[in-house]
Coordinates of C-alpha atoms and ligand atoms in Angstrom, one line a residue:
M280 CA -3.5 215.7 -65.0
K281 CA -3.7 216.8 -60.8
K282 CA -1.3 215.6 -59.4
I283 CA -1.2 214.6 -55.1
Y284 CA 0.1 217.2 -53.5
I285 CA 1.2 216.8 -49.1
T286 CA 3.6 218.7 -47.6
T287 CA 4.5 219.1 -44.4
P288 CA 4.9 222.1 -42.2
L289 CA 8.3 224.6 -42.8
Y290 CA 10.5 223.9 -39.5
Y291 CA 11.7 226.4 -37.6
V292 CA 15.9 226.4 -38.0
N293 CA 16.4 227.7 -34.4
A294 CA 16.9 223.9 -33.5
F295 CA 18.4 221.3 -35.8
P296 CA 15.3 218.2 -36.2
H297 CA 14.3 216.3 -33.5
I298 CA 11.6 213.6 -33.5
G299 CA 8.9 215.1 -33.1
H300 CA 9.9 216.9 -37.0
A301 CA 10.8 212.9 -38.3
Y302 CA 7.4 211.5 -37.5
T303 CA 5.7 214.0 -39.5
Q304 CA 8.7 213.5 -42.8
I305 CA 8.2 209.8 -42.1
I306 CA 3.7 210.3 -42.7
C307 CA 4.0 212.3 -45.7
D308 CA 6.5 209.8 -47.1
A309 CA 4.5 206.5 -46.7
I310 CA 1.5 208.2 -48.3
T311 CA 3.6 209.8 -50.8
R312 CA 5.0 206.3 -51.6
F313 CA 1.8 204.9 -50.5
K314 CA -0.2 207.6 -53.4
K315 CA 2.9 206.4 -56.2
Q316 CA 2.2 202.3 -55.2
A317 CA -1.3 203.8 -56.9
G318 CA -1.0 204.7 -59.6
Y319 CA -1.3 208.4 -58.4
D320 CA 1.8 211.4 -59.6
T321 CA 2.9 213.1 -56.1
F322 CA 4.6 216.2 -55.5
F323 CA 5.7 216.6 -52.2
M324 CA 7.3 219.7 -50.6
T325 CA 8.8 220.2 -47.2
G326 CA 11.3 223.1 -45.7
T327 CA 12.2 225.8 -43.0
D328 CA 10.8 227.9 -42.2
E329 CA 13.4 231.3 -41.3
H330 CA 12.8 234.5 -40.3
G331 CA 11.3 236.2 -37.4
E332 CA 12.1 237.0 -33.4
K333 CA 12.7 233.5 -32.0
I334 CA 15.6 233.0 -35.3
E335 CA 16.6 236.2 -35.1
K336 CA 17.5 235.5 -31.4
A337 CA 18.8 232.2 -32.5
A338 CA 21.7 234.1 -34.4
M339 CA 22.3 236.6 -31.8
E340 CA 22.7 233.9 -29.6
A341 CA 24.9 231.6 -32.2
G342 CA 27.7 235.1 -32.4
F343 CA 25.9 236.3 -35.5
K344 CA 25.1 240.1 -36.0
N345 CA 21.9 242.1 -36.6
G346 CA 21.5 241.7 -40.1
D347 CA 23.5 238.3 -41.0
E348 CA 20.7 236.5 -40.1
K349 CA 20.9 234.6 -43.6
N350 CA 24.3 233.0 -42.8
F351 CA 23.0 231.2 -39.1
V352 CA 19.9 229.7 -41.0
D353 CA 21.9 228.1 -43.8
T354 CA 24.1 226.5 -40.8
I355 CA 21.1 225.3 -40.2
V356 CA 19.4 224.3 -43.4
P357 CA 21.8 220.9 -44.1
R358 CA 21.3 219.2 -40.7
F359 CA 17.4 218.9 -41.5
K360 CA 18.3 218.3 -45.5
K361 CA 20.7 215.9 -43.7
T362 CA 17.8 214.7 -41.5
W363 CA 16.0 213.7 -44.2
E364 CA 18.4 211.2 -46.3
K365 CA 19.0 209.2 -43.3
L366 CA 15.6 208.8 -42.7
D367 CA 14.5 208.3 -46.8
I368 CA 12.2 210.8 -46.9
E369 CA 12.0 211.2 -50.7
Y370 CA 10.3 214.7 -51.1
D371 CA 10.1 216.5 -54.2
Y372 CA 11.3 220.0 -53.4
F373 CA 13.1 221.7 -50.8
M374 CA 11.7 225.1 -49.8
R375 CA 13.1 228.0 -47.4
T376 CA 10.8 230.9 -46.4
T377 CA 14.0 233.6 -48.0
D378 CA 14.2 231.9 -51.8
E379 CA 13.3 235.0 -53.8
A380 CA 10.7 233.8 -55.3
H381 CA 8.9 232.9 -52.4
E382 CA 10.0 236.1 -50.9
N383 CA 8.4 238.0 -54.3
T384 CA 5.5 235.9 -54.3
V385 CA 4.8 236.3 -49.8
R386 CA 5.0 240.4 -51.3
E387 CA 1.8 239.8 -53.6
V388 CA 0.3 238.5 -51.8
L389 CA 0.2 241.4 -49.4
R390 CA -0.4 243.6 -52.0
I391 CA -3.3 242.5 -53.5
L392 CA -4.8 241.9 -50.0
Y393 CA -3.8 245.3 -48.8
E394 CA -5.1 246.9 -52.5
K395 CA -8.5 244.5 -51.8
G396 CA -9.1 246.8 -48.9
K397 CA -8.7 243.5 -46.3
I398 CA -4.6 244.9 -44.4
Y399 CA -5.1 248.5 -42.3
K400 CA -3.1 249.8 -40.2
K401 CA -3.6 249.6 -35.8
V402 CA -2.1 250.4 -32.6
Y403 CA -2.0 247.0 -31.2
K404 CA -2.3 246.4 -27.7
G405 CA -1.6 243.6 -25.8
W406 CA 0.6 240.3 -25.4
F407 CA 3.1 238.1 -27.4
C408 CA 4.5 234.8 -26.6
T409 CA 7.9 235.0 -28.6
P410 CA 8.7 231.0 -28.7
C411 CA 5.3 230.4 -30.1
E412 CA 5.5 233.7 -32.5
A413 CA 1.5 234.2 -31.0
F414 CA -1.0 237.4 -29.9
W415 CA -2.7 237.0 -27.4
S416 CA -5.3 239.8 -26.3
E417 CA -5.9 240.7 -22.7
S418 CA -8.9 238.1 -22.2
Q419 CA -6.5 235.7 -23.5
A420 CA -3.6 236.0 -21.7
S421 CA -5.2 237.1 -17.6
D422 CA -1.7 235.7 -15.9
N423 CA 1.0 237.5 -18.3
L424 CA 1.4 233.7 -19.1
C425 CA 0.7 232.7 -22.2
P426 CA -2.2 230.0 -22.9
D427 CA -0.3 227.8 -25.1
C428 CA 3.0 227.3 -23.7
K429 CA 2.7 229.0 -19.8
R430 CA 6.0 231.0 -20.4
N431 CA 6.2 234.2 -20.1
L432 CA 4.1 236.6 -22.8
E433 CA 5.7 240.0 -23.4
R434 CA 3.7 243.5 -23.7
L435 CA 3.5 245.2 -26.6
D436 CA 2.0 248.5 -27.5
E437 CA 2.5 249.3 -31.1
E438 CA 1.8 250.0 -34.4
N439 CA 1.1 247.2 -36.7
Y440 CA -0.9 245.8 -39.4
F441 CA -3.8 243.7 -39.3
F442 CA -5.7 241.4 -41.6
K443 CA -9.9 241.3 -41.4
I444 CA -9.8 237.7 -40.7
S445 CA -13.5 238.3 -38.9
E446 CA -15.7 238.7 -41.4
Y447 CA -14.6 235.3 -42.7
Q448 CA -15.6 233.5 -39.6
D449 CA -19.7 231.7 -40.0
T450 CA -17.7 230.6 -43.7
L451 CA -15.2 229.1 -42.4
K452 CA -17.5 227.1 -39.9
K453 CA -20.0 225.9 -43.1
H454 CA -16.6 224.7 -45.1
I455 CA -15.8 222.6 -41.4
K456 CA -19.2 221.5 -40.7
D457 CA -19.8 220.4 -44.8
N458 CA -16.5 219.0 -45.1
P459 CA -16.0 216.3 -42.7
S460 CA -12.8 215.2 -43.6
F461 CA -11.7 218.9 -43.7
I462 CA -10.1 218.5 -41.1
L463 CA -8.7 215.2 -39.7
P464 CA -8.9 213.9 -38.1
E465 CA -12.7 214.3 -35.6
I466 CA -10.9 215.3 -32.1
R467 CA -9.5 218.2 -34.5
R468 CA -12.3 219.1 -36.6
N469 CA -14.1 219.0 -33.2
E470 CA -11.6 221.4 -31.2
V471 CA -11.9 223.8 -34.2
L472 CA -15.2 223.6 -34.4
G473 CA -16.1 224.6 -30.7
F474 CA -13.3 227.3 -31.1
L475 CA -14.9 229.3 -33.5
D476 CA -18.0 229.0 -31.5
N477 CA -16.8 229.7 -28.0
N478 CA -14.7 233.2 -29.6
R479 CA -15.0 235.9 -31.9
L480 CA -12.0 235.9 -34.0
Q481 CA -10.0 239.1 -34.0
D482 CA -8.6 240.2 -36.9
L483 CA -5.0 239.1 -37.3
C484 CA -1.4 241.1 -36.8
I485 CA 1.1 240.4 -39.3
S486 CA 3.8 243.5 -39.0
R487 CA 7.1 244.0 -37.0
P488 CA 7.8 247.1 -36.9
K489 CA 11.9 246.3 -38.2
S490 CA 12.7 248.6 -35.9
R491 CA 11.9 246.1 -33.2
M492 CA 12.2 243.4 -35.3
S493 CA 13.8 242.9 -38.4
W494 CA 14.6 239.6 -40.1
G495 CA 11.4 239.7 -42.3
I496 CA 9.9 240.2 -45.3
E497 CA 8.9 243.5 -45.9
L498 CA 5.7 245.0 -47.0
P499 CA 5.0 246.1 -50.1
F500 CA 3.4 248.7 -48.6
D501 CA 5.7 250.8 -46.5
K502 CA 9.1 249.8 -45.7
N503 CA 9.1 250.7 -42.1
F504 CA 7.3 247.2 -41.4
V505 CA 7.7 242.7 -42.2
T506 CA 5.9 240.8 -42.1
Y507 CA 5.1 238.3 -39.3
V508 CA 6.6 235.4 -39.5
W509 CA 3.1 232.9 -40.3
F510 CA 1.3 234.9 -42.7
D511 CA 5.2 234.6 -44.9
A512 CA 5.2 230.3 -44.0
L513 CA 2.2 229.7 -44.8
I514 CA 2.5 230.9 -48.0
N515 CA 4.7 228.5 -48.7
Y516 CA 2.1 226.2 -49.9
I517 CA 1.1 228.3 -52.9
S518 CA 4.5 230.0 -53.2
G519 CA 6.4 226.6 -53.6
A520 CA 3.2 225.4 -56.2
G521 CA 3.8 227.9 -58.1
F522 CA 1.1 230.1 -57.3
L523 CA 1.7 233.5 -59.8
G524 CA 5.0 232.3 -60.9
D525 CA 4.3 229.2 -62.8
R526 CA 0.5 228.4 -63.8
K527 CA 0.8 225.3 -65.1
K528 CA 3.0 224.0 -62.2
F529 CA 0.0 225.8 -59.5
D530 CA -3.7 224.4 -61.9
E531 CA -1.4 220.7 -61.4
L532 CA -0.6 220.7 -57.8
W533 CA -3.0 223.2 -56.6
P534 CA -5.4 222.6 -54.0
A535 CA -3.3 220.7 -51.6
D536 CA -4.3 216.6 -50.5
S537 CA -2.6 217.1 -47.6
H538 CA -1.3 219.2 -45.0
V539 CA 0.8 217.6 -42.6
I540 CA 0.5 219.0 -39.7
G541 CA 1.7 218.5 -35.3
K542 CA -1.2 219.7 -33.0
D543 CA -0.2 223.1 -31.9
I544 CA -0.5 224.3 -35.2
L545 CA -3.9 223.9 -35.9
R546 CA -5.4 226.8 -35.8
H547 CA -2.6 228.1 -37.5
H548 CA -3.4 225.4 -41.0
A549 CA -7.1 225.6 -40.7
V550 CA -8.1 229.0 -38.9
Y551 CA -6.2 231.5 -40.3
W552 CA -4.9 229.9 -43.6
P553 CA -8.6 229.2 -45.1
I554 CA -8.6 232.3 -44.1
M555 CA -5.6 234.3 -45.9
L556 CA -6.9 231.8 -49.2
M557 CA -10.1 233.2 -49.1
A558 CA -9.0 236.6 -49.2
I559 CA -6.9 235.5 -51.9
G560 CA -10.2 233.6 -53.6
V561 CA -7.4 230.8 -54.1
A562 CA -9.2 227.8 -53.4
L563 CA -8.9 225.3 -50.2
P564 CA -6.8 222.4 -49.8
K565 CA -8.5 219.1 -49.1
H566 CA -7.2 217.4 -45.9
I567 CA -5.7 218.9 -43.1
L568 CA -3.9 216.1 -41.3
T569 CA -3.2 216.9 -37.9
H570 CA -1.3 214.0 -35.4
G571 CA -0.5 214.6 -32.3
W572 CA 2.5 214.8 -29.9
W573 CA 5.7 212.8 -28.9
V574 CA 5.7 212.5 -25.3
I575 CA 8.5 212.0 -23.1
A576 CA 8.4 211.5 -19.6
G577 CA 4.9 213.5 -20.2
E578 CA 6.6 216.4 -21.9
K579 CA 6.5 217.1 -24.5
M580 CA 9.3 216.3 -26.4
S581 CA 11.2 220.3 -27.6
K582 CA 14.6 222.2 -27.4
S583 CA 13.1 225.2 -25.0
K584 CA 12.6 221.4 -22.5
G585 CA 15.6 219.8 -23.9
N586 CA 14.6 216.9 -24.0
I587 CA 14.7 216.7 -27.3
V588 CA 16.0 212.6 -29.3
D589 CA 18.2 213.5 -32.2
P590 CA 16.8 211.2 -34.6
I591 CA 20.2 210.7 -36.6
T592 CA 21.0 208.7 -33.5
M593 CA 18.3 206.0 -33.6
I594 CA 18.8 205.7 -37.2
D595 CA 23.0 205.4 -36.8
K596 CA 22.0 202.5 -33.6
Y597 CA 19.1 200.8 -34.8
G598 CA 18.6 201.8 -38.7
V599 CA 17.1 203.5 -40.4
D600 CA 13.9 201.4 -40.7
A601 CA 13.8 199.9 -37.1
F602 CA 13.0 203.4 -36.6
R603 CA 10.6 204.7 -39.3
Y604 CA 8.1 201.5 -37.9
F605 CA 8.3 202.5 -34.0
L606 CA 6.6 206.2 -34.6
L607 CA 4.3 205.4 -38.1
S608 CA 2.8 202.1 -35.9
A609 CA 3.7 202.4 -31.8
V610 CA 0.6 206.0 -32.4
E611 CA -2.7 206.1 -33.5
F612 CA -2.1 209.2 -35.8
G613 CA -3.5 211.9 -34.1
Y614 CA -2.8 211.5 -30.5
D615 CA 0.0 211.7 -28.3
G616 CA 2.5 208.8 -28.4
T617 CA 5.2 208.5 -25.5
F618 CA 9.0 207.4 -26.9
S619 CA 11.4 205.8 -24.2
E620 CA 14.1 203.7 -25.8
E621 CA 12.9 200.4 -24.0
L622 CA 9.4 200.8 -25.4
F623 CA 11.1 201.3 -28.5
I624 CA 13.8 197.9 -28.7
E625 CA 10.0 195.9 -26.6
K626 CA 8.6 196.6 -30.1
Y627 CA 11.1 196.0 -31.7
N628 CA 11.6 193.1 -30.4
A629 CA 7.9 191.8 -30.8
D630 CA 7.5 193.0 -34.2
L631 CA 10.7 193.0 -36.4
A632 CA 12.8 190.8 -34.6
N633 CA 10.2 187.8 -34.0
D634 CA 7.4 188.7 -36.4
L635 CA 9.0 189.7 -39.8
G636 CA 12.3 188.6 -39.7
N637 CA 11.5 185.4 -38.6
L638 CA 9.5 185.2 -41.3
V639 CA 11.5 186.1 -43.7
N640 CA 14.7 184.5 -42.4
R641 CA 13.0 180.9 -41.9
T642 CA 11.5 180.9 -45.5
L643 CA 14.4 181.7 -47.4
T644 CA 16.4 179.5 -44.8
M645 CA 14.0 176.5 -45.8
M646 CA 14.1 177.6 -49.6
E647 CA 18.1 177.1 -49.5
K648 CA 17.2 174.2 -47.6
Y649 CA 14.5 171.7 -49.6
F650 CA 14.6 173.3 -53.3
G651 CA 18.7 174.9 -53.0
G652 CA 16.7 178.4 -53.0
V653 CA 15.6 177.7 -56.6
V654 CA 11.7 178.6 -56.4
P655 CA 9.1 175.3 -57.1
A656 CA 6.5 174.6 -59.9
L657 CA 3.0 175.0 -58.1
P658 CA 2.3 171.4 -58.8
D659 CA -1.1 170.5 -60.8
T660 CA -2.9 169.2 -57.8
A661 CA -1.9 172.7 -55.6
Y662 CA -4.2 173.6 -53.0
E663 CA -4.3 177.2 -52.4
E664 CA -3.6 178.7 -49.7
K665 CA -7.3 180.7 -50.1
D666 CA -7.6 183.2 -47.5
M667 CA -4.6 184.5 -48.1
K668 CA -5.2 184.8 -51.7
S669 CA -8.2 186.3 -51.9
D670 CA -7.1 188.9 -48.9
A671 CA -4.4 189.8 -51.2
E672 CA -6.8 190.4 -53.9
G673 CA -8.4 193.5 -51.8
M674 CA -5.9 194.5 -49.4
Q675 CA -4.9 197.7 -50.9
V676 CA -8.2 198.8 -51.0
Q677 CA -8.6 198.4 -48.1
L678 CA -5.3 199.3 -46.7
A679 CA -5.8 203.1 -48.8
T680 CA -9.5 203.7 -47.4
V681 CA -7.4 203.0 -43.4
F682 CA -4.3 205.1 -44.4
A683 CA -6.3 208.0 -45.8
E684 CA -6.6 209.6 -42.2
G685 CA -3.3 209.6 -41.5
N686 CA -3.3 206.4 -39.0
S687 CA -0.1 203.8 -40.1
Q688 CA -0.7 202.6 -36.8
A689 CA -4.2 201.3 -37.7
T690 CA -2.3 200.3 -41.6
L691 CA 0.5 198.4 -40.0
G692 CA -1.5 196.7 -38.2
I693 CA -3.3 195.3 -40.5
I694 CA -0.7 193.9 -42.6
W695 CA 0.9 192.2 -39.2
E696 CA -2.1 190.3 -38.1
K697 CA -3.5 189.6 -41.8
W698 CA 0.0 188.9 -43.2
V699 CA 2.9 188.7 -41.2
K700 CA 2.0 187.2 -38.0
K701 CA -0.5 184.7 -40.3
A702 CA 2.1 183.9 -42.5
N703 CA 4.2 182.9 -39.3
K704 CA 0.7 180.4 -38.3
Y705 CA 0.6 179.0 -41.9
I706 CA 4.6 177.3 -41.3
E707 CA 3.3 176.5 -37.3
E708 CA 0.9 175.0 -38.8
S709 CA 1.5 173.6 -42.0
A710 CA 5.4 172.2 -40.4
P711 CA 7.9 172.6 -43.8
W712 CA 9.9 170.2 -41.7
K713 CA 7.5 167.6 -41.1
L714 CA 6.4 167.4 -44.6
A715 CA 10.3 167.2 -46.4
K716 CA 11.4 164.1 -43.6
E717 CA 7.3 162.8 -45.0
N718 CA 8.6 163.0 -48.6
D719 CA 5.3 164.7 -49.1
K720 CA 4.7 166.6 -52.2
K721 CA 2.7 169.4 -50.0
L722 CA 6.0 171.2 -49.6
K723 CA 6.2 172.7 -53.1
E724 CA 2.8 173.8 -52.5
V725 CA 3.8 175.2 -48.9
M726 CA 6.8 176.5 -50.2
Y727 CA 5.8 178.6 -53.4
N728 CA 2.7 180.2 -50.9
L729 CA 5.5 181.3 -48.8
I730 CA 7.7 183.3 -51.5
Q731 CA 4.0 184.3 -53.0
I732 CA 3.6 185.9 -49.5
L733 CA 7.0 187.9 -49.1
A734 CA 6.4 188.8 -52.1
L735 CA 3.0 191.0 -50.8
V736 CA 4.8 191.8 -47.3
A737 CA 7.5 193.7 -49.3
L738 CA 5.2 195.1 -51.3
F739 CA 2.6 196.5 -48.7
L740 CA 5.7 197.5 -46.6
Y741 CA 7.3 199.4 -48.7
P742 CA 5.1 202.4 -48.6
F743 CA 5.9 202.8 -44.7
M744 CA 10.4 200.6 -44.4
P745 CA 11.5 201.1 -48.9
K746 CA 14.9 199.1 -47.8
T747 CA 13.3 196.5 -45.6
S748 CA 11.1 196.0 -48.9
R749 CA 13.9 196.4 -51.2
N750 CA 15.9 193.8 -49.7
I751 CA 13.2 191.6 -48.6
W752 CA 12.4 191.4 -52.9
K753 CA 16.2 191.2 -54.0
Q754 CA 16.1 188.2 -51.2
L755 CA 13.1 186.9 -53.5
G756 CA 15.5 186.9 -56.6
M757 CA 13.5 189.8 -58.2
E758 CA 15.4 191.8 -60.7
S759 CA 12.5 195.0 -61.1
D760 CA 12.8 198.3 -58.3
I761 CA 10.2 197.1 -56.4
S762 CA 9.2 201.7 -55.8
G763 CA 8.2 201.1 -59.2
I764 CA 5.9 199.1 -59.3
R765 CA 2.2 200.6 -59.1
F766 CA -0.3 198.4 -57.8
S767 CA -2.1 200.0 -61.3
D768 CA -2.4 202.3 -64.4
D769 CA -1.0 202.2 -67.8
S770 CA 2.6 201.7 -67.5
E771 CA 4.2 198.1 -68.1
K772 CA 5.4 198.3 -64.7
S773 CA 1.8 198.3 -63.2
I774 CA 0.8 194.6 -61.6
S775 CA -2.8 194.6 -61.4
A776 CA -6.1 196.7 -62.0
R777 CA -6.3 199.8 -60.2
G778 CA -6.1 198.3 -56.6
R779 CA -6.2 194.8 -57.6
V780 CA -2.9 192.5 -57.1
P781 CA -2.7 189.2 -58.5
A782 CA -3.0 186.7 -55.1
W783 CA 0.2 184.5 -55.8
G784 CA 2.7 184.4 -58.9
L785 CA 4.5 187.4 -58.7
V786 CA 7.4 185.5 -58.2
P787 CA 8.1 183.3 -60.9
A788 CA 9.3 179.5 -60.3
G789 CA 12.6 178.3 -61.4
A790 CA 13.6 182.4 -59.4
K791 CA 16.3 181.9 -57.0
I792 CA 16.3 182.9 -54.1
S793 CA 20.0 184.7 -52.6
K794 CA 19.6 185.5 -48.9
S795 CA 21.6 187.7 -46.8
N796 CA 21.8 188.5 -43.3
P797 CA 18.9 188.4 -41.0
L798 CA 16.6 191.8 -41.5
F799 CA 16.2 192.4 -37.6
P800 CA 18.4 191.5 -35.4
R801 CA 16.8 190.9 -31.3
I802 CA 18.0 193.5 -29.2
I803 CA 19.4 192.6 -26.4
S804 CA 18.6 194.8 -23.4
K805 CA 21.3 195.2 -20.5
Ligands
MSP287 N1 7.6 226.8 -39.1 C1 6.4 226.5 -37.6 C2 5.3 225.7 -38.6 C3 5.1 226.3 -40.0 S1 4.1 225.7 -41.1 C4 3.4 227.2 -42.7 C5 6.0 225.9 -36.6 N2 7.6 224.8 -36.9 S2 8.1 224.2 -36.0 O1 9.5 223.8 -36.0 O2 7.8 224.9 -34.2 O3 7.4 222.8 -36.1 C6 6.8 221.8 -37.3 C7 5.8 221.2 -36.9 O4 7.1 220.1 -35.6 C8 4.3 221.6 -36.2 O5 3.7 220.4 -36.7 C9 4.1 220.7 -34.4 O6 4.1 220.0 -34.7 C10 5.5 219.3 -34.8 N3 6.9 218.7 -33.9 C11 7.3 220.1 -32.5 N4 7.4 219.3 -31.7 C12 6.6 217.9 -31.9 C13 6.7 216.9 -30.6 N5 7.3 216.5 -29.9 N6 6.5 215.6 -31.4 C14 5.1 215.6 -32.6 N7 5.6 216.9 -33.7 C15 5.7 217.7 -33.3 O7 5.5 225.4 -36.2

């Protein structure tokens, strides 16, 4: 059976990961967990981009000698792995562009394209931006500044190998037009279509003379050149999926379901990569999900701007799920978001301490107080919280529809409005403390409902905040592992038919609550 194959970009190892990188990881992690929960088999791949000029330069700056770059990158990669571990990123495979299997695939792809006549040699005159690893023509860079990052360009006048991309322009345009969900969200799709409408594609320079830069994969047909870092890196999506090495794996994984990327690398993924695949003769990925940037005081967070925030610092200070929640909920997917600790604290206090934390804490406190922590049986005469019960039935499908385009903000918004906030309102309106005082038998029913609501909240939150959801599940006295619960498949752990959750009753009567410390204590800012 085809697996859902999700990828992140491969991160450059010239610096440690920051919040921008963390965001892509968290989105991919949430998508993968969401798909698993819905009953699909998944494969989530991430990794590092280790060749090229930028990395070579960083290696030299760190005191490594030419030819010793691999030892430099080996010092950086563990930091990426450690950060992903702290962020609770459950990937299946970590790909490095220095892996032998990947390098072999790149050489083989180059050979295939060269033999097909898609790669040729000519003198290149133009401009190059080292930080962006991008070529610019005379007309694109009239002021000698990179049109993207506005830094100084380097003049190039040398022989190089070129990949014929110009001949695929119309086919690509047609593919994008015929497949509206190929590039998401729509503003990014329009951006690519606008680019293809207004520019004639120039063949892509895919090599570097070793005399100038040798840290890369040697061309199989000319040992004086190495391949361009982007040509090398993009191939990871198929090499990591077993292309040319493991046919069975490749058939299970390809085409990828979603390449998740940031908007600055849209053209590489939505123009160069599809054309490479067309030239090789491989199907195109299904979706390219493009997010915006995390911005600090109006500037993109990046190493060169010196304004980076280390995800590990945030996790150590506020906890992993609070950090995941902020990134996933504070910005609409596809658009830029502002990061600041003040905004973080504001959102933490409102959504996590007040709404979610409070809901869990007061429900469980009342359970202990009124029922000694044992979930009561629903009385025969029970009135049911009809709205929420019927909402529960269609909820997974509704969330899946919204989250299909990566919009975690809207997805979490639904969970909050329809569940977390509504449940708090239910507590206010039904006032269990009054019912207890009056010895009203409705108390049993209200508390029973609240417990079922909490179980569903834990399940719905699992892809986004796995630790918190596990914690709530456990406090409800549930013994199963929440990560193994499927909304729909044939296994024993499945809790219903595809996309439907039994509304009430996940936590059986008699379950013993084990309340622990409040989930998200309020942060008092100085
Ligand atoms: N190595 C290439 C990708 C090759 S994929 C075949 C690269 N690496 S990167 O480390 O510079 O960027 C990796 C990802 O991080 C990109 O998707 C980029 O958009 C994202 N981000 C880098 N800074 C960012 C922000 N400030 N905010 C959000 N994401 C940003 O490009």
